[in-house]
Coordinates of C-alpha atoms in Angstrom, one line a residue:
M10 CA 9.1 -35.1 -94.0
A11 CA 8.0 -38.5 -92.9
S12 CA 7.8 -41.4 -95.5
P13 CA 4.5 -42.3 -96.8
L14 CA 2.6 -44.8 -94.7
S15 CA 5.2 -44.7 -91.9
S16 CA 3.0 -43.3 -89.3
W17 CA -0.7 -43.9 -88.3
P18 CA -3.1 -41.3 -89.2
W19 CA -4.9 -41.6 -86.0
E20 CA -1.7 -42.0 -83.8
N21 CA -2.7 -38.8 -82.0
F22 CA -6.3 -39.7 -81.5
G23 CA -5.7 -41.6 -78.1
V24 CA -8.8 -43.7 -77.1
Y25 CA -10.9 -41.7 -79.6
K26 CA -9.2 -43.7 -82.5
Y27 CA -11.8 -46.5 -81.5
V28 CA -14.5 -44.1 -83.0
L29 CA -13.1 -45.5 -86.5
Y30 CA -15.0 -48.6 -85.8
G31 CA -18.4 -46.4 -85.8
P32 CA -19.2 -47.3 -89.6
F33 CA -19.3 -50.9 -88.6
I34 CA -21.5 -50.3 -85.6
G35 CA -23.7 -47.9 -87.5
K36 CA -24.2 -50.6 -90.2
I37 CA -25.1 -53.2 -87.7
I38 CA -27.7 -50.9 -86.0
Y39 CA -29.1 -49.7 -89.3
S40 CA -29.6 -53.4 -90.6
N41 CA -31.2 -54.5 -87.4
S42 CA -33.5 -51.6 -87.3
W43 CA -34.6 -51.3 -91.0
Q44 CA -33.7 -54.4 -93.0
G45 CA -33.3 -57.3 -90.5
M46 CA -29.8 -58.5 -90.5
G47 CA -29.0 -61.2 -93.3
Q48 CA -25.7 -62.8 -94.0
Q49 CA -24.5 -60.0 -96.1
D50 CA -25.1 -57.2 -93.5
S51 CA -23.8 -59.5 -90.7
W52 CA -20.2 -59.2 -92.0
C53 CA -19.7 -55.8 -90.1
L54 CA -20.6 -57.9 -87.0
H55 CA -18.2 -60.6 -87.8
L56 CA -15.5 -58.2 -88.5
L57 CA -16.1 -56.5 -85.1
I58 CA -16.2 -59.9 -83.5
L59 CA -13.0 -61.1 -85.2
F60 CA -10.8 -58.1 -84.5
G61 CA -12.0 -58.1 -80.8
L62 CA -10.9 -61.7 -80.6
R63 CA -7.7 -60.8 -82.3
A64 CA -7.0 -58.2 -79.6
L65 CA -7.9 -60.8 -77.0
V66 CA -5.3 -63.3 -78.5
H67 CA -2.6 -60.6 -78.1
Q68 CA -3.7 -59.9 -74.6
L69 CA -3.7 -63.5 -73.5
W70 CA -0.2 -64.1 -74.9
S71 CA 0.9 -60.7 -73.1
S72 CA -0.3 -62.1 -69.8
F73 CA 1.3 -65.4 -70.5
G74 CA 4.8 -63.8 -71.1
N75 CA 4.5 -61.8 -67.9
L76 CA 3.5 -64.7 -65.7
L77 CA 7.0 -64.7 -64.4
F78 CA 6.3 -67.4 -61.7
L79 CA 5.5 -69.7 -64.6
T80 CA 7.7 -68.5 -67.3
R81 CA 10.9 -66.9 -65.9
R82 CA 13.0 -70.1 -66.3
R83 CA 12.1 -70.2 -70.1
R84 CA 12.6 -66.4 -70.8
I85 CA 14.8 -66.0 -73.7
I86 CA 15.9 -62.4 -73.4
K87 CA 16.4 -61.8 -69.6
A88 CA 16.0 -58.1 -69.7
G89 CA 12.9 -56.5 -68.3
V90 CA 10.3 -54.5 -70.2
D91 CA 10.7 -50.9 -69.3
F92 CA 8.5 -47.9 -69.4
S93 CA 9.8 -46.7 -72.6
Q94 CA 9.0 -49.9 -74.4
I95 CA 5.5 -50.0 -73.1
D96 CA 4.9 -46.4 -74.1
K97 CA 6.2 -47.2 -77.8
E98 CA 3.9 -50.1 -77.9
W99 CA 1.0 -48.5 -76.2
D100 CA -1.1 -48.2 -79.5
W101 CA 0.0 -51.8 -80.7
D102 CA -3.6 -52.5 -81.9
N103 CA -3.5 -49.7 -84.7
F104 CA -2.9 -52.3 -87.2
L105 CA -6.3 -54.0 -86.2
I106 CA -8.2 -50.9 -87.3
L107 CA -6.5 -50.9 -90.5
Q108 CA -7.0 -54.6 -91.2
A109 CA -10.7 -54.2 -90.3
F110 CA -11.1 -51.8 -93.0
M111 CA -9.0 -53.9 -95.4
G112 CA -11.4 -56.8 -94.7
A113 CA -14.4 -54.8 -95.2
M114 CA -13.0 -53.6 -98.6
A115 CA -12.2 -57.1 -99.7
Y116 CA -15.8 -58.2 -98.8
Y117 CA -17.7 -55.5 -100.7
L118 CA -15.4 -55.5 -103.8
L119 CA -15.6 -59.3 -104.3
Q120 CA -19.4 -59.5 -104.9
G121 CA -19.5 -63.2 -106.0
I122 CA -18.2 -64.8 -102.7
R123 CA -20.6 -63.3 -100.2
E124 CA -22.6 -66.4 -99.3
F125 CA -20.5 -68.4 -96.9
P126 CA -21.4 -71.6 -95.1
K127 CA -20.3 -71.9 -91.5
F128 CA -17.6 -74.6 -92.3
N129 CA -16.1 -76.2 -95.3
L130 CA -13.4 -78.7 -94.7
W131 CA -12.1 -78.4 -98.3
G132 CA -11.6 -74.7 -97.9
C133 CA -9.2 -75.5 -94.9
F134 CA -7.1 -77.7 -97.1
I135 CA -7.0 -75.1 -99.9
A136 CA -6.0 -72.4 -97.5
L137 CA -3.1 -74.5 -96.0
F138 CA -1.8 -75.3 -99.4
L139 CA -2.0 -71.5 -100.4
H140 CA -0.4 -70.5 -97.1
V141 CA 2.6 -72.9 -97.6
M142 CA 3.0 -72.1 -101.2
V143 CA 2.2 -68.5 -101.5
T144 CA 1.7 -66.7 -98.2
E145 CA 5.1 -68.1 -96.6
P146 CA 7.4 -67.3 -99.6
L147 CA 5.7 -63.8 -100.1
F148 CA 6.2 -62.9 -96.4
Y149 CA 9.8 -64.1 -96.5
F150 CA 10.5 -62.0 -99.6
F151 CA 8.9 -58.9 -98.3
H152 CA 10.4 -59.4 -94.9
R153 CA 14.0 -59.5 -96.3
L154 CA 13.0 -56.5 -98.3
F155 CA 12.1 -54.4 -95.3
H156 CA 15.4 -55.1 -94.0
K157 CA 17.2 -53.3 -96.6
G158 CA 18.1 -49.7 -96.9
S159 CA 15.5 -47.0 -96.6
L160 CA 12.8 -49.6 -96.1
F161 CA 14.4 -50.6 -93.0
T162 CA 15.3 -47.1 -91.9
N163 CA 12.0 -45.7 -92.5
Y164 CA 9.6 -48.5 -91.7
H165 CA 10.9 -51.7 -90.3
S166 CA 13.3 -50.3 -87.7
L167 CA 10.4 -49.3 -85.5
H168 CA 9.5 -53.0 -85.0
H169 CA 13.0 -53.7 -84.0
S170 CA 13.3 -50.7 -81.7
T171 CA 12.1 -52.5 -78.6
L172 CA 14.6 -54.5 -76.7
V173 CA 12.4 -57.3 -75.4
P174 CA 9.9 -59.0 -77.8
Q175 CA 6.5 -59.4 -76.3
A176 CA 3.1 -60.4 -77.7
F177 CA 2.1 -56.7 -78.4
T178 CA 5.4 -56.3 -80.3
A179 CA 3.8 -58.5 -83.0
G180 CA 1.5 -55.7 -83.7
F181 CA 4.0 -52.9 -83.4
G182 CA 5.0 -51.3 -86.8
T183 CA 4.1 -49.0 -89.5
P184 CA 1.0 -48.9 -91.7
L185 CA 2.9 -50.0 -94.8
E186 CA 4.1 -53.2 -93.1
Y187 CA 0.5 -54.1 -92.0
I188 CA -0.9 -53.4 -95.5
V189 CA 1.6 -55.9 -96.9
Q190 CA 0.8 -58.3 -94.1
G191 CA -2.8 -58.1 -94.6
M192 CA -2.4 -58.7 -98.2
V193 CA -0.2 -61.9 -97.9
M194 CA -2.4 -63.1 -95.0
G195 CA -5.5 -62.6 -97.3
V196 CA -4.2 -64.9 -100.1
P197 CA -5.3 -68.2 -98.6
L198 CA -8.7 -66.7 -97.6
L199 CA -9.3 -65.2 -100.9
G200 CA -8.1 -68.2 -102.7
A201 CA -10.4 -70.6 -100.9
C202 CA -13.4 -68.2 -101.3
M203 CA -12.9 -67.6 -105.1
M204 CA -12.8 -71.5 -105.6
G205 CA -16.2 -71.6 -103.9
Y206 CA -14.8 -73.3 -100.6
G207 CA -14.8 -70.4 -98.3
S208 CA -16.6 -70.4 -94.9
L209 CA -17.0 -68.4 -91.7
G210 CA -15.1 -71.0 -89.8
L211 CA -12.1 -70.7 -92.2
V212 CA -11.9 -66.9 -91.9
Y213 CA -12.0 -67.0 -88.2
G214 CA -9.8 -69.9 -87.7
Y215 CA -7.0 -68.8 -90.1
V216 CA -6.9 -65.2 -88.9
L217 CA -6.9 -66.2 -85.2
L218 CA -4.3 -68.8 -85.8
F219 CA -2.0 -66.4 -87.8
D220 CA -2.2 -64.0 -84.8
F221 CA -1.7 -66.9 -82.3
L222 CA 1.6 -68.0 -83.8
R223 CA 2.7 -64.4 -84.5
C224 CA 2.3 -63.6 -80.8
M225 CA 3.9 -66.9 -79.7
G226 CA 6.9 -66.0 -81.8
H227 CA 7.3 -62.8 -79.9
C228 CA 6.3 -63.8 -76.4
N229 CA 9.9 -64.2 -75.3
V230 CA 9.0 -67.5 -73.7
E231 CA 10.1 -70.8 -75.2
V232 CA 7.0 -72.9 -75.3
F233 CA 8.3 -76.1 -77.2
S234 CA 10.3 -79.0 -75.7
H235 CA 13.3 -79.6 -77.6
G236 CA 12.6 -83.3 -77.3
M237 CA 9.9 -83.0 -79.8
F238 CA 12.4 -81.8 -82.4
E239 CA 14.9 -84.5 -81.5
T240 CA 12.2 -87.1 -81.9
L241 CA 10.8 -85.7 -85.2
P242 CA 13.7 -83.6 -86.7
F243 CA 11.7 -82.5 -89.8
L244 CA 9.4 -80.3 -87.4
R245 CA 12.0 -77.8 -86.8
Y246 CA 11.7 -76.7 -90.5
L247 CA 7.8 -76.6 -90.3
I248 CA 7.1 -74.5 -87.2
Y249 CA 9.2 -71.8 -85.8
T250 CA 9.8 -71.2 -81.9
P251 CA 10.1 -68.2 -79.8
T252 CA 13.8 -68.7 -79.5
Y253 CA 14.1 -69.0 -83.3
H254 CA 12.3 -65.7 -83.8
S255 CA 14.2 -64.0 -81.0
L256 CA 17.5 -64.4 -82.8
H257 CA 15.9 -62.4 -85.7
H258 CA 15.3 -59.6 -83.1
T259 CA 18.9 -59.7 -81.7
E260 CA 20.8 -60.4 -84.9
K261 CA 18.4 -59.0 -87.6
D262 CA 20.0 -60.7 -90.5
T263 CA 18.9 -64.3 -89.9
N264 CA 15.6 -66.2 -89.3
F265 CA 13.3 -64.0 -91.7
C266 CA 10.5 -66.7 -92.1
L267 CA 6.8 -66.3 -91.2
F268 CA 6.2 -69.5 -89.4
M269 CA 8.1 -72.2 -91.4
P270 CA 12.0 -72.1 -91.0
L271 CA 12.1 -74.1 -94.2
F272 CA 12.1 -70.9 -96.2
D273 CA 15.1 -69.6 -94.2
L274 CA 16.9 -72.9 -95.0
L275 CA 16.1 -72.6 -98.6
G276 CA 17.0 -68.8 -98.6
G277 CA 20.4 -69.5 -96.8
T278 CA 19.3 -67.2 -93.9
L279 CA 18.9 -69.9 -91.1
N280 CA 20.8 -69.1 -88.0
Q281 CA 22.9 -72.0 -87.2
N282 CA 22.5 -71.4 -83.4
S283 CA 18.8 -71.7 -83.4
W284 CA 18.4 -75.3 -82.3
D285 CA 21.3 -75.3 -79.8
L286 CA 19.9 -72.1 -78.2
Q287 CA 16.3 -73.6 -78.2
K288 CA 17.6 -76.7 -76.5
E289 CA 19.2 -74.5 -73.9
I290 CA 16.3 -72.3 -73.2
S291 CA 13.7 -75.2 -73.1
N292 CA 15.7 -76.9 -70.3
G293 CA 14.0 -74.3 -68.0
K294 CA 17.5 -73.4 -66.6
N295 CA 17.6 -69.8 -67.8
D296 CA 17.0 -68.5 -64.4
Q297 CA 19.0 -66.2 -62.0
A298 CA 18.7 -65.9 -58.2
P299 CA 18.0 -62.3 -57.3
D300 CA 20.2 -60.3 -55.0
F301 CA 17.4 -58.3 -53.4
V302 CA 13.6 -59.0 -52.9
F303 CA 10.8 -56.7 -52.0
L304 CA 8.0 -58.7 -50.5
A305 CA 4.8 -56.8 -51.4
H306 CA 1.1 -57.5 -50.9
V307 CA -2.2 -57.0 -52.7
V308 CA -4.0 -53.7 -51.8
D309 CA -7.7 -54.7 -52.9
V310 CA -9.5 -56.5 -55.5
I311 CA -9.7 -53.8 -58.3
S312 CA -6.1 -52.8 -57.8
S313 CA -5.1 -56.3 -58.4
L314 CA -5.9 -56.0 -62.0
H315 CA -3.1 -53.5 -62.4
V316 CA -0.3 -55.9 -62.7
L317 CA 1.9 -56.7 -65.6
F318 CA 0.5 -60.1 -66.3
V319 CA -3.2 -58.6 -66.3
F320 CA -2.9 -55.2 -68.0
R321 CA 0.7 -54.3 -68.9
S322 CA -0.4 -50.8 -69.9
F323 CA -2.3 -50.1 -66.7
A324 CA 0.5 -51.4 -64.6
S325 CA 2.9 -48.9 -66.1
I326 CA 1.0 -45.9 -64.8
P327 CA 0.0 -45.0 -61.1
Y328 CA -3.2 -46.8 -60.0
E329 CA -6.4 -45.0 -60.2
F330 CA -10.0 -46.4 -60.1
K331 CA -11.3 -47.2 -63.6
F332 CA -15.1 -47.7 -64.0
F333 CA -14.8 -49.8 -67.1
L334 CA -12.8 -52.3 -65.2
L335 CA -15.8 -53.0 -62.9
P336 CA -17.1 -55.9 -65.1
L337 CA -13.9 -57.7 -64.3
W338 CA -14.4 -57.6 -60.5
P339 CA -16.2 -60.8 -60.2
F340 CA -13.4 -62.6 -61.9
A341 CA -10.8 -60.8 -59.8
F342 CA -12.9 -61.8 -56.7
L343 CA -12.8 -65.3 -57.8
V344 CA -9.1 -65.3 -58.3
M345 CA -8.6 -63.8 -54.7
L346 CA -10.6 -66.7 -53.3
A347 CA -8.5 -69.2 -55.3
M348 CA -5.2 -67.6 -54.0
W349 CA -6.5 -67.3 -50.4
A350 CA -7.0 -71.3 -50.7
W351 CA -4.1 -72.4 -52.7
S352 CA -1.6 -69.8 -53.7
K353 CA 1.8 -69.2 -52.3
T354 CA 4.2 -66.2 -52.6
F355 CA 5.1 -65.6 -56.1
I356 CA 7.2 -63.2 -58.3
I357 CA 5.3 -60.4 -60.1
S358 CA 8.1 -58.2 -61.5
F359 CA 11.8 -57.4 -61.6
Y360 CA 14.4 -54.8 -62.5
N361 CA 18.2 -54.4 -62.5
V362 CA 20.3 -51.8 -60.5
R363 CA 24.1 -51.8 -61.3
A364 CA 23.9 -55.2 -62.9
R365 CA 22.2 -56.7 -59.8
L366 CA 18.9 -58.3 -60.0
H367 CA 16.0 -57.0 -58.0
Q368 CA 12.6 -58.9 -57.8
I369 CA 9.3 -58.0 -56.4
W370 CA 7.5 -60.9 -54.8
V371 CA 3.9 -60.7 -53.5
V372 CA 2.1 -62.4 -50.7
P373 CA -1.2 -63.5 -52.2
R374 CA -3.2 -61.7 -49.5
Y375 CA -5.3 -58.5 -49.8
G376 CA -5.3 -55.6 -47.4
F377 CA -8.4 -56.4 -45.5
Q378 CA -7.1 -60.0 -44.8
Y379 CA -4.3 -58.6 -42.7
F380 CA -7.0 -57.4 -40.2
L381 CA -8.8 -60.7 -39.8
P382 CA -7.6 -62.4 -36.6
F383 CA -7.9 -65.9 -37.9
A384 CA -5.8 -65.1 -40.9
K385 CA -2.8 -63.9 -39.0
N386 CA -1.0 -67.2 -38.6
S387 CA -1.4 -68.2 -42.1
I388 CA -0.1 -64.8 -43.5
N389 CA 3.1 -65.2 -41.1
S390 CA 3.6 -68.6 -42.5
L391 CA 3.6 -67.3 -46.1
I392 CA 6.1 -64.5 -45.1
E393 CA 8.3 -67.1 -43.4
Q394 CA 8.4 -69.3 -46.2
A395 CA 9.3 -66.5 -48.6
I396 CA 12.1 -65.6 -46.3
L397 CA 13.4 -69.2 -45.9
R398 CA 13.1 -69.4 -49.8
A399 CA 15.1 -66.3 -50.4
D400 CA 17.6 -67.5 -47.7
K401 CA 18.0 -70.8 -49.7
M402 CA 18.5 -69.0 -53.1
G403 CA 21.3 -66.8 -51.7
V404 CA 19.2 -63.5 -51.6
K405 CA 21.1 -60.8 -49.7
V406 CA 18.3 -58.7 -48.6
I407 CA 14.5 -59.1 -48.3
S408 CA 12.5 -56.1 -47.5
L409 CA 8.9 -56.3 -46.1
A410 CA 6.1 -53.9 -47.4
A411 CA 3.8 -52.0 -45.3
L412 CA 1.2 -54.8 -43.9
N413 CA 4.0 -57.5 -44.1
K414 CA 5.9 -55.9 -41.2
N415 CA 2.8 -55.0 -39.3
E416 CA 3.9 -54.5 -35.5
A417 CA 0.8 -56.5 -34.4
L418 CA 1.4 -59.2 -37.2
N419 CA 5.0 -60.1 -36.5
G420 CA 6.7 -57.3 -34.5
G421 CA 8.2 -55.6 -37.7
G422 CA 9.9 -59.0 -38.6
T423 CA 11.3 -59.8 -35.3
L424 CA 9.2 -63.0 -35.2
F425 CA 11.1 -64.5 -38.2
V426 CA 14.5 -63.3 -37.1
N427 CA 14.1 -64.6 -33.7
K428 CA 12.8 -67.9 -34.9
H429 CA 15.6 -68.4 -37.4
P430 CA 18.7 -66.9 -35.9
N431 CA 21.0 -68.4 -38.6
L432 CA 19.4 -66.5 -41.5
K433 CA 22.0 -65.4 -44.2
V434 CA 19.4 -63.1 -45.8
R435 CA 19.0 -59.8 -44.1
V436 CA 15.3 -59.2 -43.2
V437 CA 14.6 -55.4 -43.5
H438 CA 11.5 -53.4 -42.7
G439 CA 12.8 -50.2 -44.3
N440 CA 11.0 -48.0 -41.7
T441 CA 14.2 -46.0 -40.9
L442 CA 14.2 -44.7 -44.4
T443 CA 10.4 -44.1 -44.3
A444 CA 11.0 -42.0 -41.2
A445 CA 13.8 -40.2 -42.9
V446 CA 11.5 -39.2 -45.8
I447 CA 8.9 -37.9 -43.7
L448 CA 11.2 -36.0 -41.5
H449 CA 12.9 -34.4 -44.5
E450 CA 9.7 -33.2 -45.9
I451 CA 9.0 -31.0 -42.7
P452 CA 10.0 -27.3 -43.5
K453 CA 12.9 -26.1 -41.5
D454 CA 11.0 -23.3 -39.9
V455 CA 8.3 -25.5 -38.3
K456 CA 8.4 -25.3 -34.5
Q457 CA 5.4 -27.5 -33.7
V458 CA 3.9 -30.7 -35.2
F459 CA 0.8 -32.8 -34.2
L460 CA 1.5 -36.5 -34.5
T461 CA -1.2 -39.3 -34.8
G462 CA -0.2 -42.9 -34.5
A463 CA 2.4 -41.4 -32.1
T464 CA 3.3 -44.8 -30.2
S465 CA 3.8 -46.9 -33.3
K466 CA 7.3 -47.6 -34.6
L467 CA 7.3 -44.9 -36.9
G468 CA 5.5 -42.5 -34.7
R469 CA 8.1 -43.2 -31.8
A470 CA 11.1 -42.6 -34.1
I471 CA 9.6 -39.4 -35.7
A472 CA 8.7 -38.0 -32.3
L473 CA 12.2 -38.7 -30.7
Y474 CA 14.2 -37.4 -33.8
L475 CA 12.0 -34.1 -33.9
C476 CA 12.2 -33.4 -30.1
T477 CA 16.0 -33.3 -30.3
K478 CA 15.6 -30.6 -33.0
N479 CA 13.7 -28.5 -30.7
I480 CA 10.5 -29.1 -32.3
R481 CA 7.5 -29.4 -30.0
V482 CA 5.6 -32.6 -30.7
L483 CA 2.0 -33.0 -29.8
M484 CA 1.7 -36.8 -29.4
L485 CA -1.9 -38.0 -29.7
T486 CA -2.4 -41.3 -27.7
P487 CA -4.9 -42.4 -25.1
S488 CA -2.2 -44.3 -23.4
T489 CA -0.2 -42.3 -20.7
E490 CA 1.9 -45.3 -20.0
R491 CA 3.2 -45.7 -23.7
F492 CA 3.7 -42.0 -23.9
Q493 CA 5.8 -41.9 -20.9
K494 CA 7.8 -44.9 -22.1
I495 CA 8.7 -43.1 -25.4
Q496 CA 9.4 -39.9 -23.5
K497 CA 11.9 -41.7 -21.2
E498 CA 13.9 -42.7 -24.3
A499 CA 14.5 -39.0 -25.3
P500 CA 17.4 -37.1 -23.8
V501 CA 16.6 -35.4 -20.6
E502 CA 17.2 -32.0 -22.0
Y503 CA 14.7 -32.5 -24.8
R504 CA 11.9 -34.4 -23.0
H505 CA 9.9 -31.2 -22.6
N506 CA 9.4 -31.0 -26.3
L507 CA 7.2 -34.2 -26.2
V508 CA 3.7 -33.2 -25.1
H509 CA 1.1 -35.8 -24.5
V510 CA -2.5 -35.1 -25.9
T511 CA -5.6 -37.1 -26.0
K512 CA -7.9 -35.1 -28.4
Y513 CA -7.7 -33.6 -31.8
Q514 CA -8.8 -30.2 -30.4
A515 CA -5.3 -29.8 -29.2
A516 CA -4.0 -29.4 -32.6
Q517 CA -6.3 -26.6 -33.9
D518 CA -3.5 -24.1 -33.8
C519 CA -1.0 -26.5 -35.4
K520 CA -0.5 -26.4 -39.3
T521 CA 1.8 -29.4 -39.6
W522 CA 0.1 -32.8 -39.0
I523 CA 2.0 -36.0 -39.3
V524 CA -0.6 -38.8 -39.8
G525 CA 0.0 -42.3 -38.8
K526 CA -3.6 -43.2 -38.0
W527 CA -6.4 -42.8 -40.5
L528 CA -8.5 -39.5 -40.2
S529 CA -12.2 -39.1 -40.9
L530 CA -13.6 -35.8 -41.9
R531 CA -14.8 -35.0 -38.6
E532 CA -11.1 -35.3 -37.3
Q533 CA -9.7 -33.5 -40.1
R534 CA -11.9 -30.4 -39.2
W535 CA -9.8 -29.6 -36.1
A536 CA -6.9 -28.7 -38.5
P537 CA -6.6 -25.0 -39.2
P538 CA -6.8 -23.7 -42.8
G539 CA -3.4 -24.1 -44.4
T540 CA -2.5 -27.4 -42.7
H541 CA -0.4 -29.8 -44.6
F542 CA -1.0 -33.5 -43.7
H543 CA 2.4 -35.6 -43.9
Q544 CA 1.4 -39.4 -44.0
F545 CA 2.6 -42.8 -43.2
V546 CA -0.9 -44.5 -42.8
V547 CA -2.0 -47.2 -45.1
P548 CA -4.3 -46.7 -46.9
P549 CA -3.6 -42.9 -47.3
I550 CA -6.3 -40.5 -45.9
I551 CA -9.0 -39.0 -48.1
G552 CA -8.3 -35.3 -48.8
F553 CA -11.6 -33.8 -47.5
R554 CA -10.3 -30.3 -46.9
S555 CA -9.9 -27.9 -49.9
D556 CA -8.3 -25.4 -47.7
C557 CA -5.4 -27.8 -46.6
T558 CA -2.8 -29.8 -48.5
Y559 CA -2.0 -33.5 -48.5
G560 CA 1.3 -35.3 -48.9
K561 CA 1.6 -38.7 -50.3
L562 CA 3.0 -41.7 -48.6
A563 CA 6.6 -41.8 -48.0
A564 CA 8.5 -42.7 -51.3
M565 CA 11.8 -42.3 -53.1
R566 CA 12.8 -42.4 -56.8
L567 CA 15.1 -45.2 -57.7
P568 CA 18.5 -44.6 -59.2
K569 CA 18.6 -43.3 -62.8
D570 CA 20.5 -46.3 -63.8
V571 CA 17.7 -48.7 -63.0
E572 CA 17.0 -51.0 -65.8
G573 CA 13.9 -53.0 -67.0
L574 CA 11.4 -51.5 -64.6
G575 CA 8.0 -51.2 -66.2
M576 CA 5.5 -51.4 -63.3
C577 CA 4.4 -48.7 -60.9
E578 CA 4.0 -49.4 -57.3
Y579 CA 0.4 -48.8 -56.5
T580 CA -0.3 -45.0 -56.6
M581 CA 3.4 -44.0 -57.0
E582 CA 4.6 -42.4 -60.3
R583 CA 7.0 -44.2 -62.5
G584 CA 10.5 -44.9 -61.0
V585 CA 9.2 -44.2 -57.5
V586 CA 8.8 -46.9 -54.8
H587 CA 7.5 -46.9 -51.4
A588 CA 10.2 -45.7 -48.8
C589 CA 10.2 -49.3 -47.3
H590 CA 11.2 -50.7 -50.6
A591 CA 13.7 -48.0 -51.2
G592 CA 15.1 -48.7 -47.6
G593 CA 15.7 -52.3 -48.5
V594 CA 17.4 -51.2 -51.7
V595 CA 19.9 -49.0 -49.7
H596 CA 20.4 -51.7 -47.2
F597 CA 21.5 -53.9 -50.0
L598 CA 23.6 -51.3 -51.9
E599 CA 25.5 -50.5 -48.7
G600 CA 26.1 -54.1 -47.9
W601 CA 24.9 -53.7 -44.4
Q602 CA 25.1 -57.2 -42.6
H603 CA 22.5 -56.6 -39.8
H604 CA 18.8 -57.2 -39.8
E605 CA 16.5 -54.1 -39.6
V606 CA 13.5 -55.2 -37.6
G607 CA 11.5 -54.2 -34.7
A608 CA 12.1 -50.8 -33.4
I609 CA 13.7 -48.0 -35.4
D610 CA 17.2 -46.9 -34.3
V611 CA 16.6 -43.1 -34.4
E612 CA 20.4 -42.5 -34.4
R613 CA 20.5 -44.4 -37.9
I614 CA 18.0 -42.1 -39.5
D615 CA 20.5 -39.5 -40.9
V616 CA 22.9 -42.4 -41.8
V617 CA 20.4 -44.2 -44.0
W618 CA 19.2 -41.0 -45.5
E619 CA 22.8 -40.0 -46.5
A620 CA 23.3 -43.4 -47.8
A621 CA 20.2 -43.0 -50.0
M622 CA 21.5 -39.9 -51.4
K623 CA 25.0 -41.4 -52.1
H624 CA 23.5 -44.2 -54.2
G625 CA 21.3 -41.9 -56.4
L626 CA 18.0 -42.4 -54.7
S627 CA 16.2 -39.1 -54.5
P628 CA 13.0 -37.6 -52.6
V629 CA 9.8 -37.1 -54.8

């Protein structure tokens, strides 16, 4: 049986746990409707506002900690936050519900302190005094107590079960811990109120500052300059740093203080490495050059909200449209315009495979911008700068995402390789593995396929590969010249398997469609019932036909030993990446020294597939 107060009563409620705020909302509505809201009744509103602001503080610190392009050099623990940690901390805000009710209980029990002014300076001084003299030592005492025996095993070990502290880790714990925290946090507020110096400003200010400092200590990014502590040495005992608290998470038997290391000094638990490590991290040199880079791009405005530094939880699950994010669309649109004007390529995520660092960089351009004729040169310039930067850093392989390797944009990367013939970094489009994934999806008993986008790089490779397997390929293209050019590449004995068609009606008896060009409902109607649509078109086609099945974009699951991966790649499930990303990973793991740009080498399709299998990548 679980220990008392070791789990949240509403932990299985999901999003319905927020119904627990209903009594507060009901009281507000009742007061407005029947009584007129006076100060006494407005406390329910203040509690809701306050705890909404507390959640915002945690969210903003989480965003800051995941702004890798700003913080990666000052990250304390280098490991990435993986899906298991995100899942553990998914309901990090449980303590806000608990402490909202604790606040309401304190207010209604203490009848004599209900009338508060907006601000009282004396109350701030009293609260500061009580915080230093009571809250800090009380927290230190209870924190050390929670590290002993069954209290640690049954309660506090949960807080320490995550590898990389983040802002949400500050709220990750058991009910007993947050009851104790709420009580010690309430001492300065209740003390000031009972002395007649309480105020709304004190309540808001103290609680939000408390959360601000808690989140700062858990953000895994050093925010203080060591020079400040060298100039004013006494400050190191008055305010803790993220590095200071990270040592508590890694070693567990030191640095127990709330915010003031003075109490660790007095208690004999101050880690002697605290200041040396803080100096090392604050120098901004805690960085590592990646071995592999996947150069991605943004799809659209709403999907841009699904990144780690915006909403970590949403980034950890496959993208799907969420109506409640629509109010953020104007803000995201303004960010898009700002990036269009000023931003350069930046890092958004990373993971490790076999002790090798893989990073995901993003070109700050959205899908529609790649189809604007006047934007072509600026996009190629951003991609070129990223390749040159990777080359300078010593990156081994850089793989281009779908639109970044568009044939019309830069010839699948040939533009950059031809312009810079001495590149050490290997530029890869990953299309060979993309072709392999699509080809291995096709059942062995298929004798005929219908191929759209037939003269693209992928279409050409797929057609040439299938025809040598004695599969008849209906190649949809209006250009006889382009079809004949591809047909001449096929071995003479297999050329008859490539058939030129110009209309969708030609496929009305074919149940295997390979789609490389977007299909409308009208065009999909020519497919017979039972057709399966394989896809390599971006964005994916919409499944209009209920009597047909639709494959997802070509993708592969990364090896099982991947570490620190906590972000899904657009609509892909966890641990799954687009085949062009996986192709770059295979290229790196194999140590191949050639560029993979331009046309696909059909003879290498099976080689790349076998290499992917050898290194533990698997089809979805």
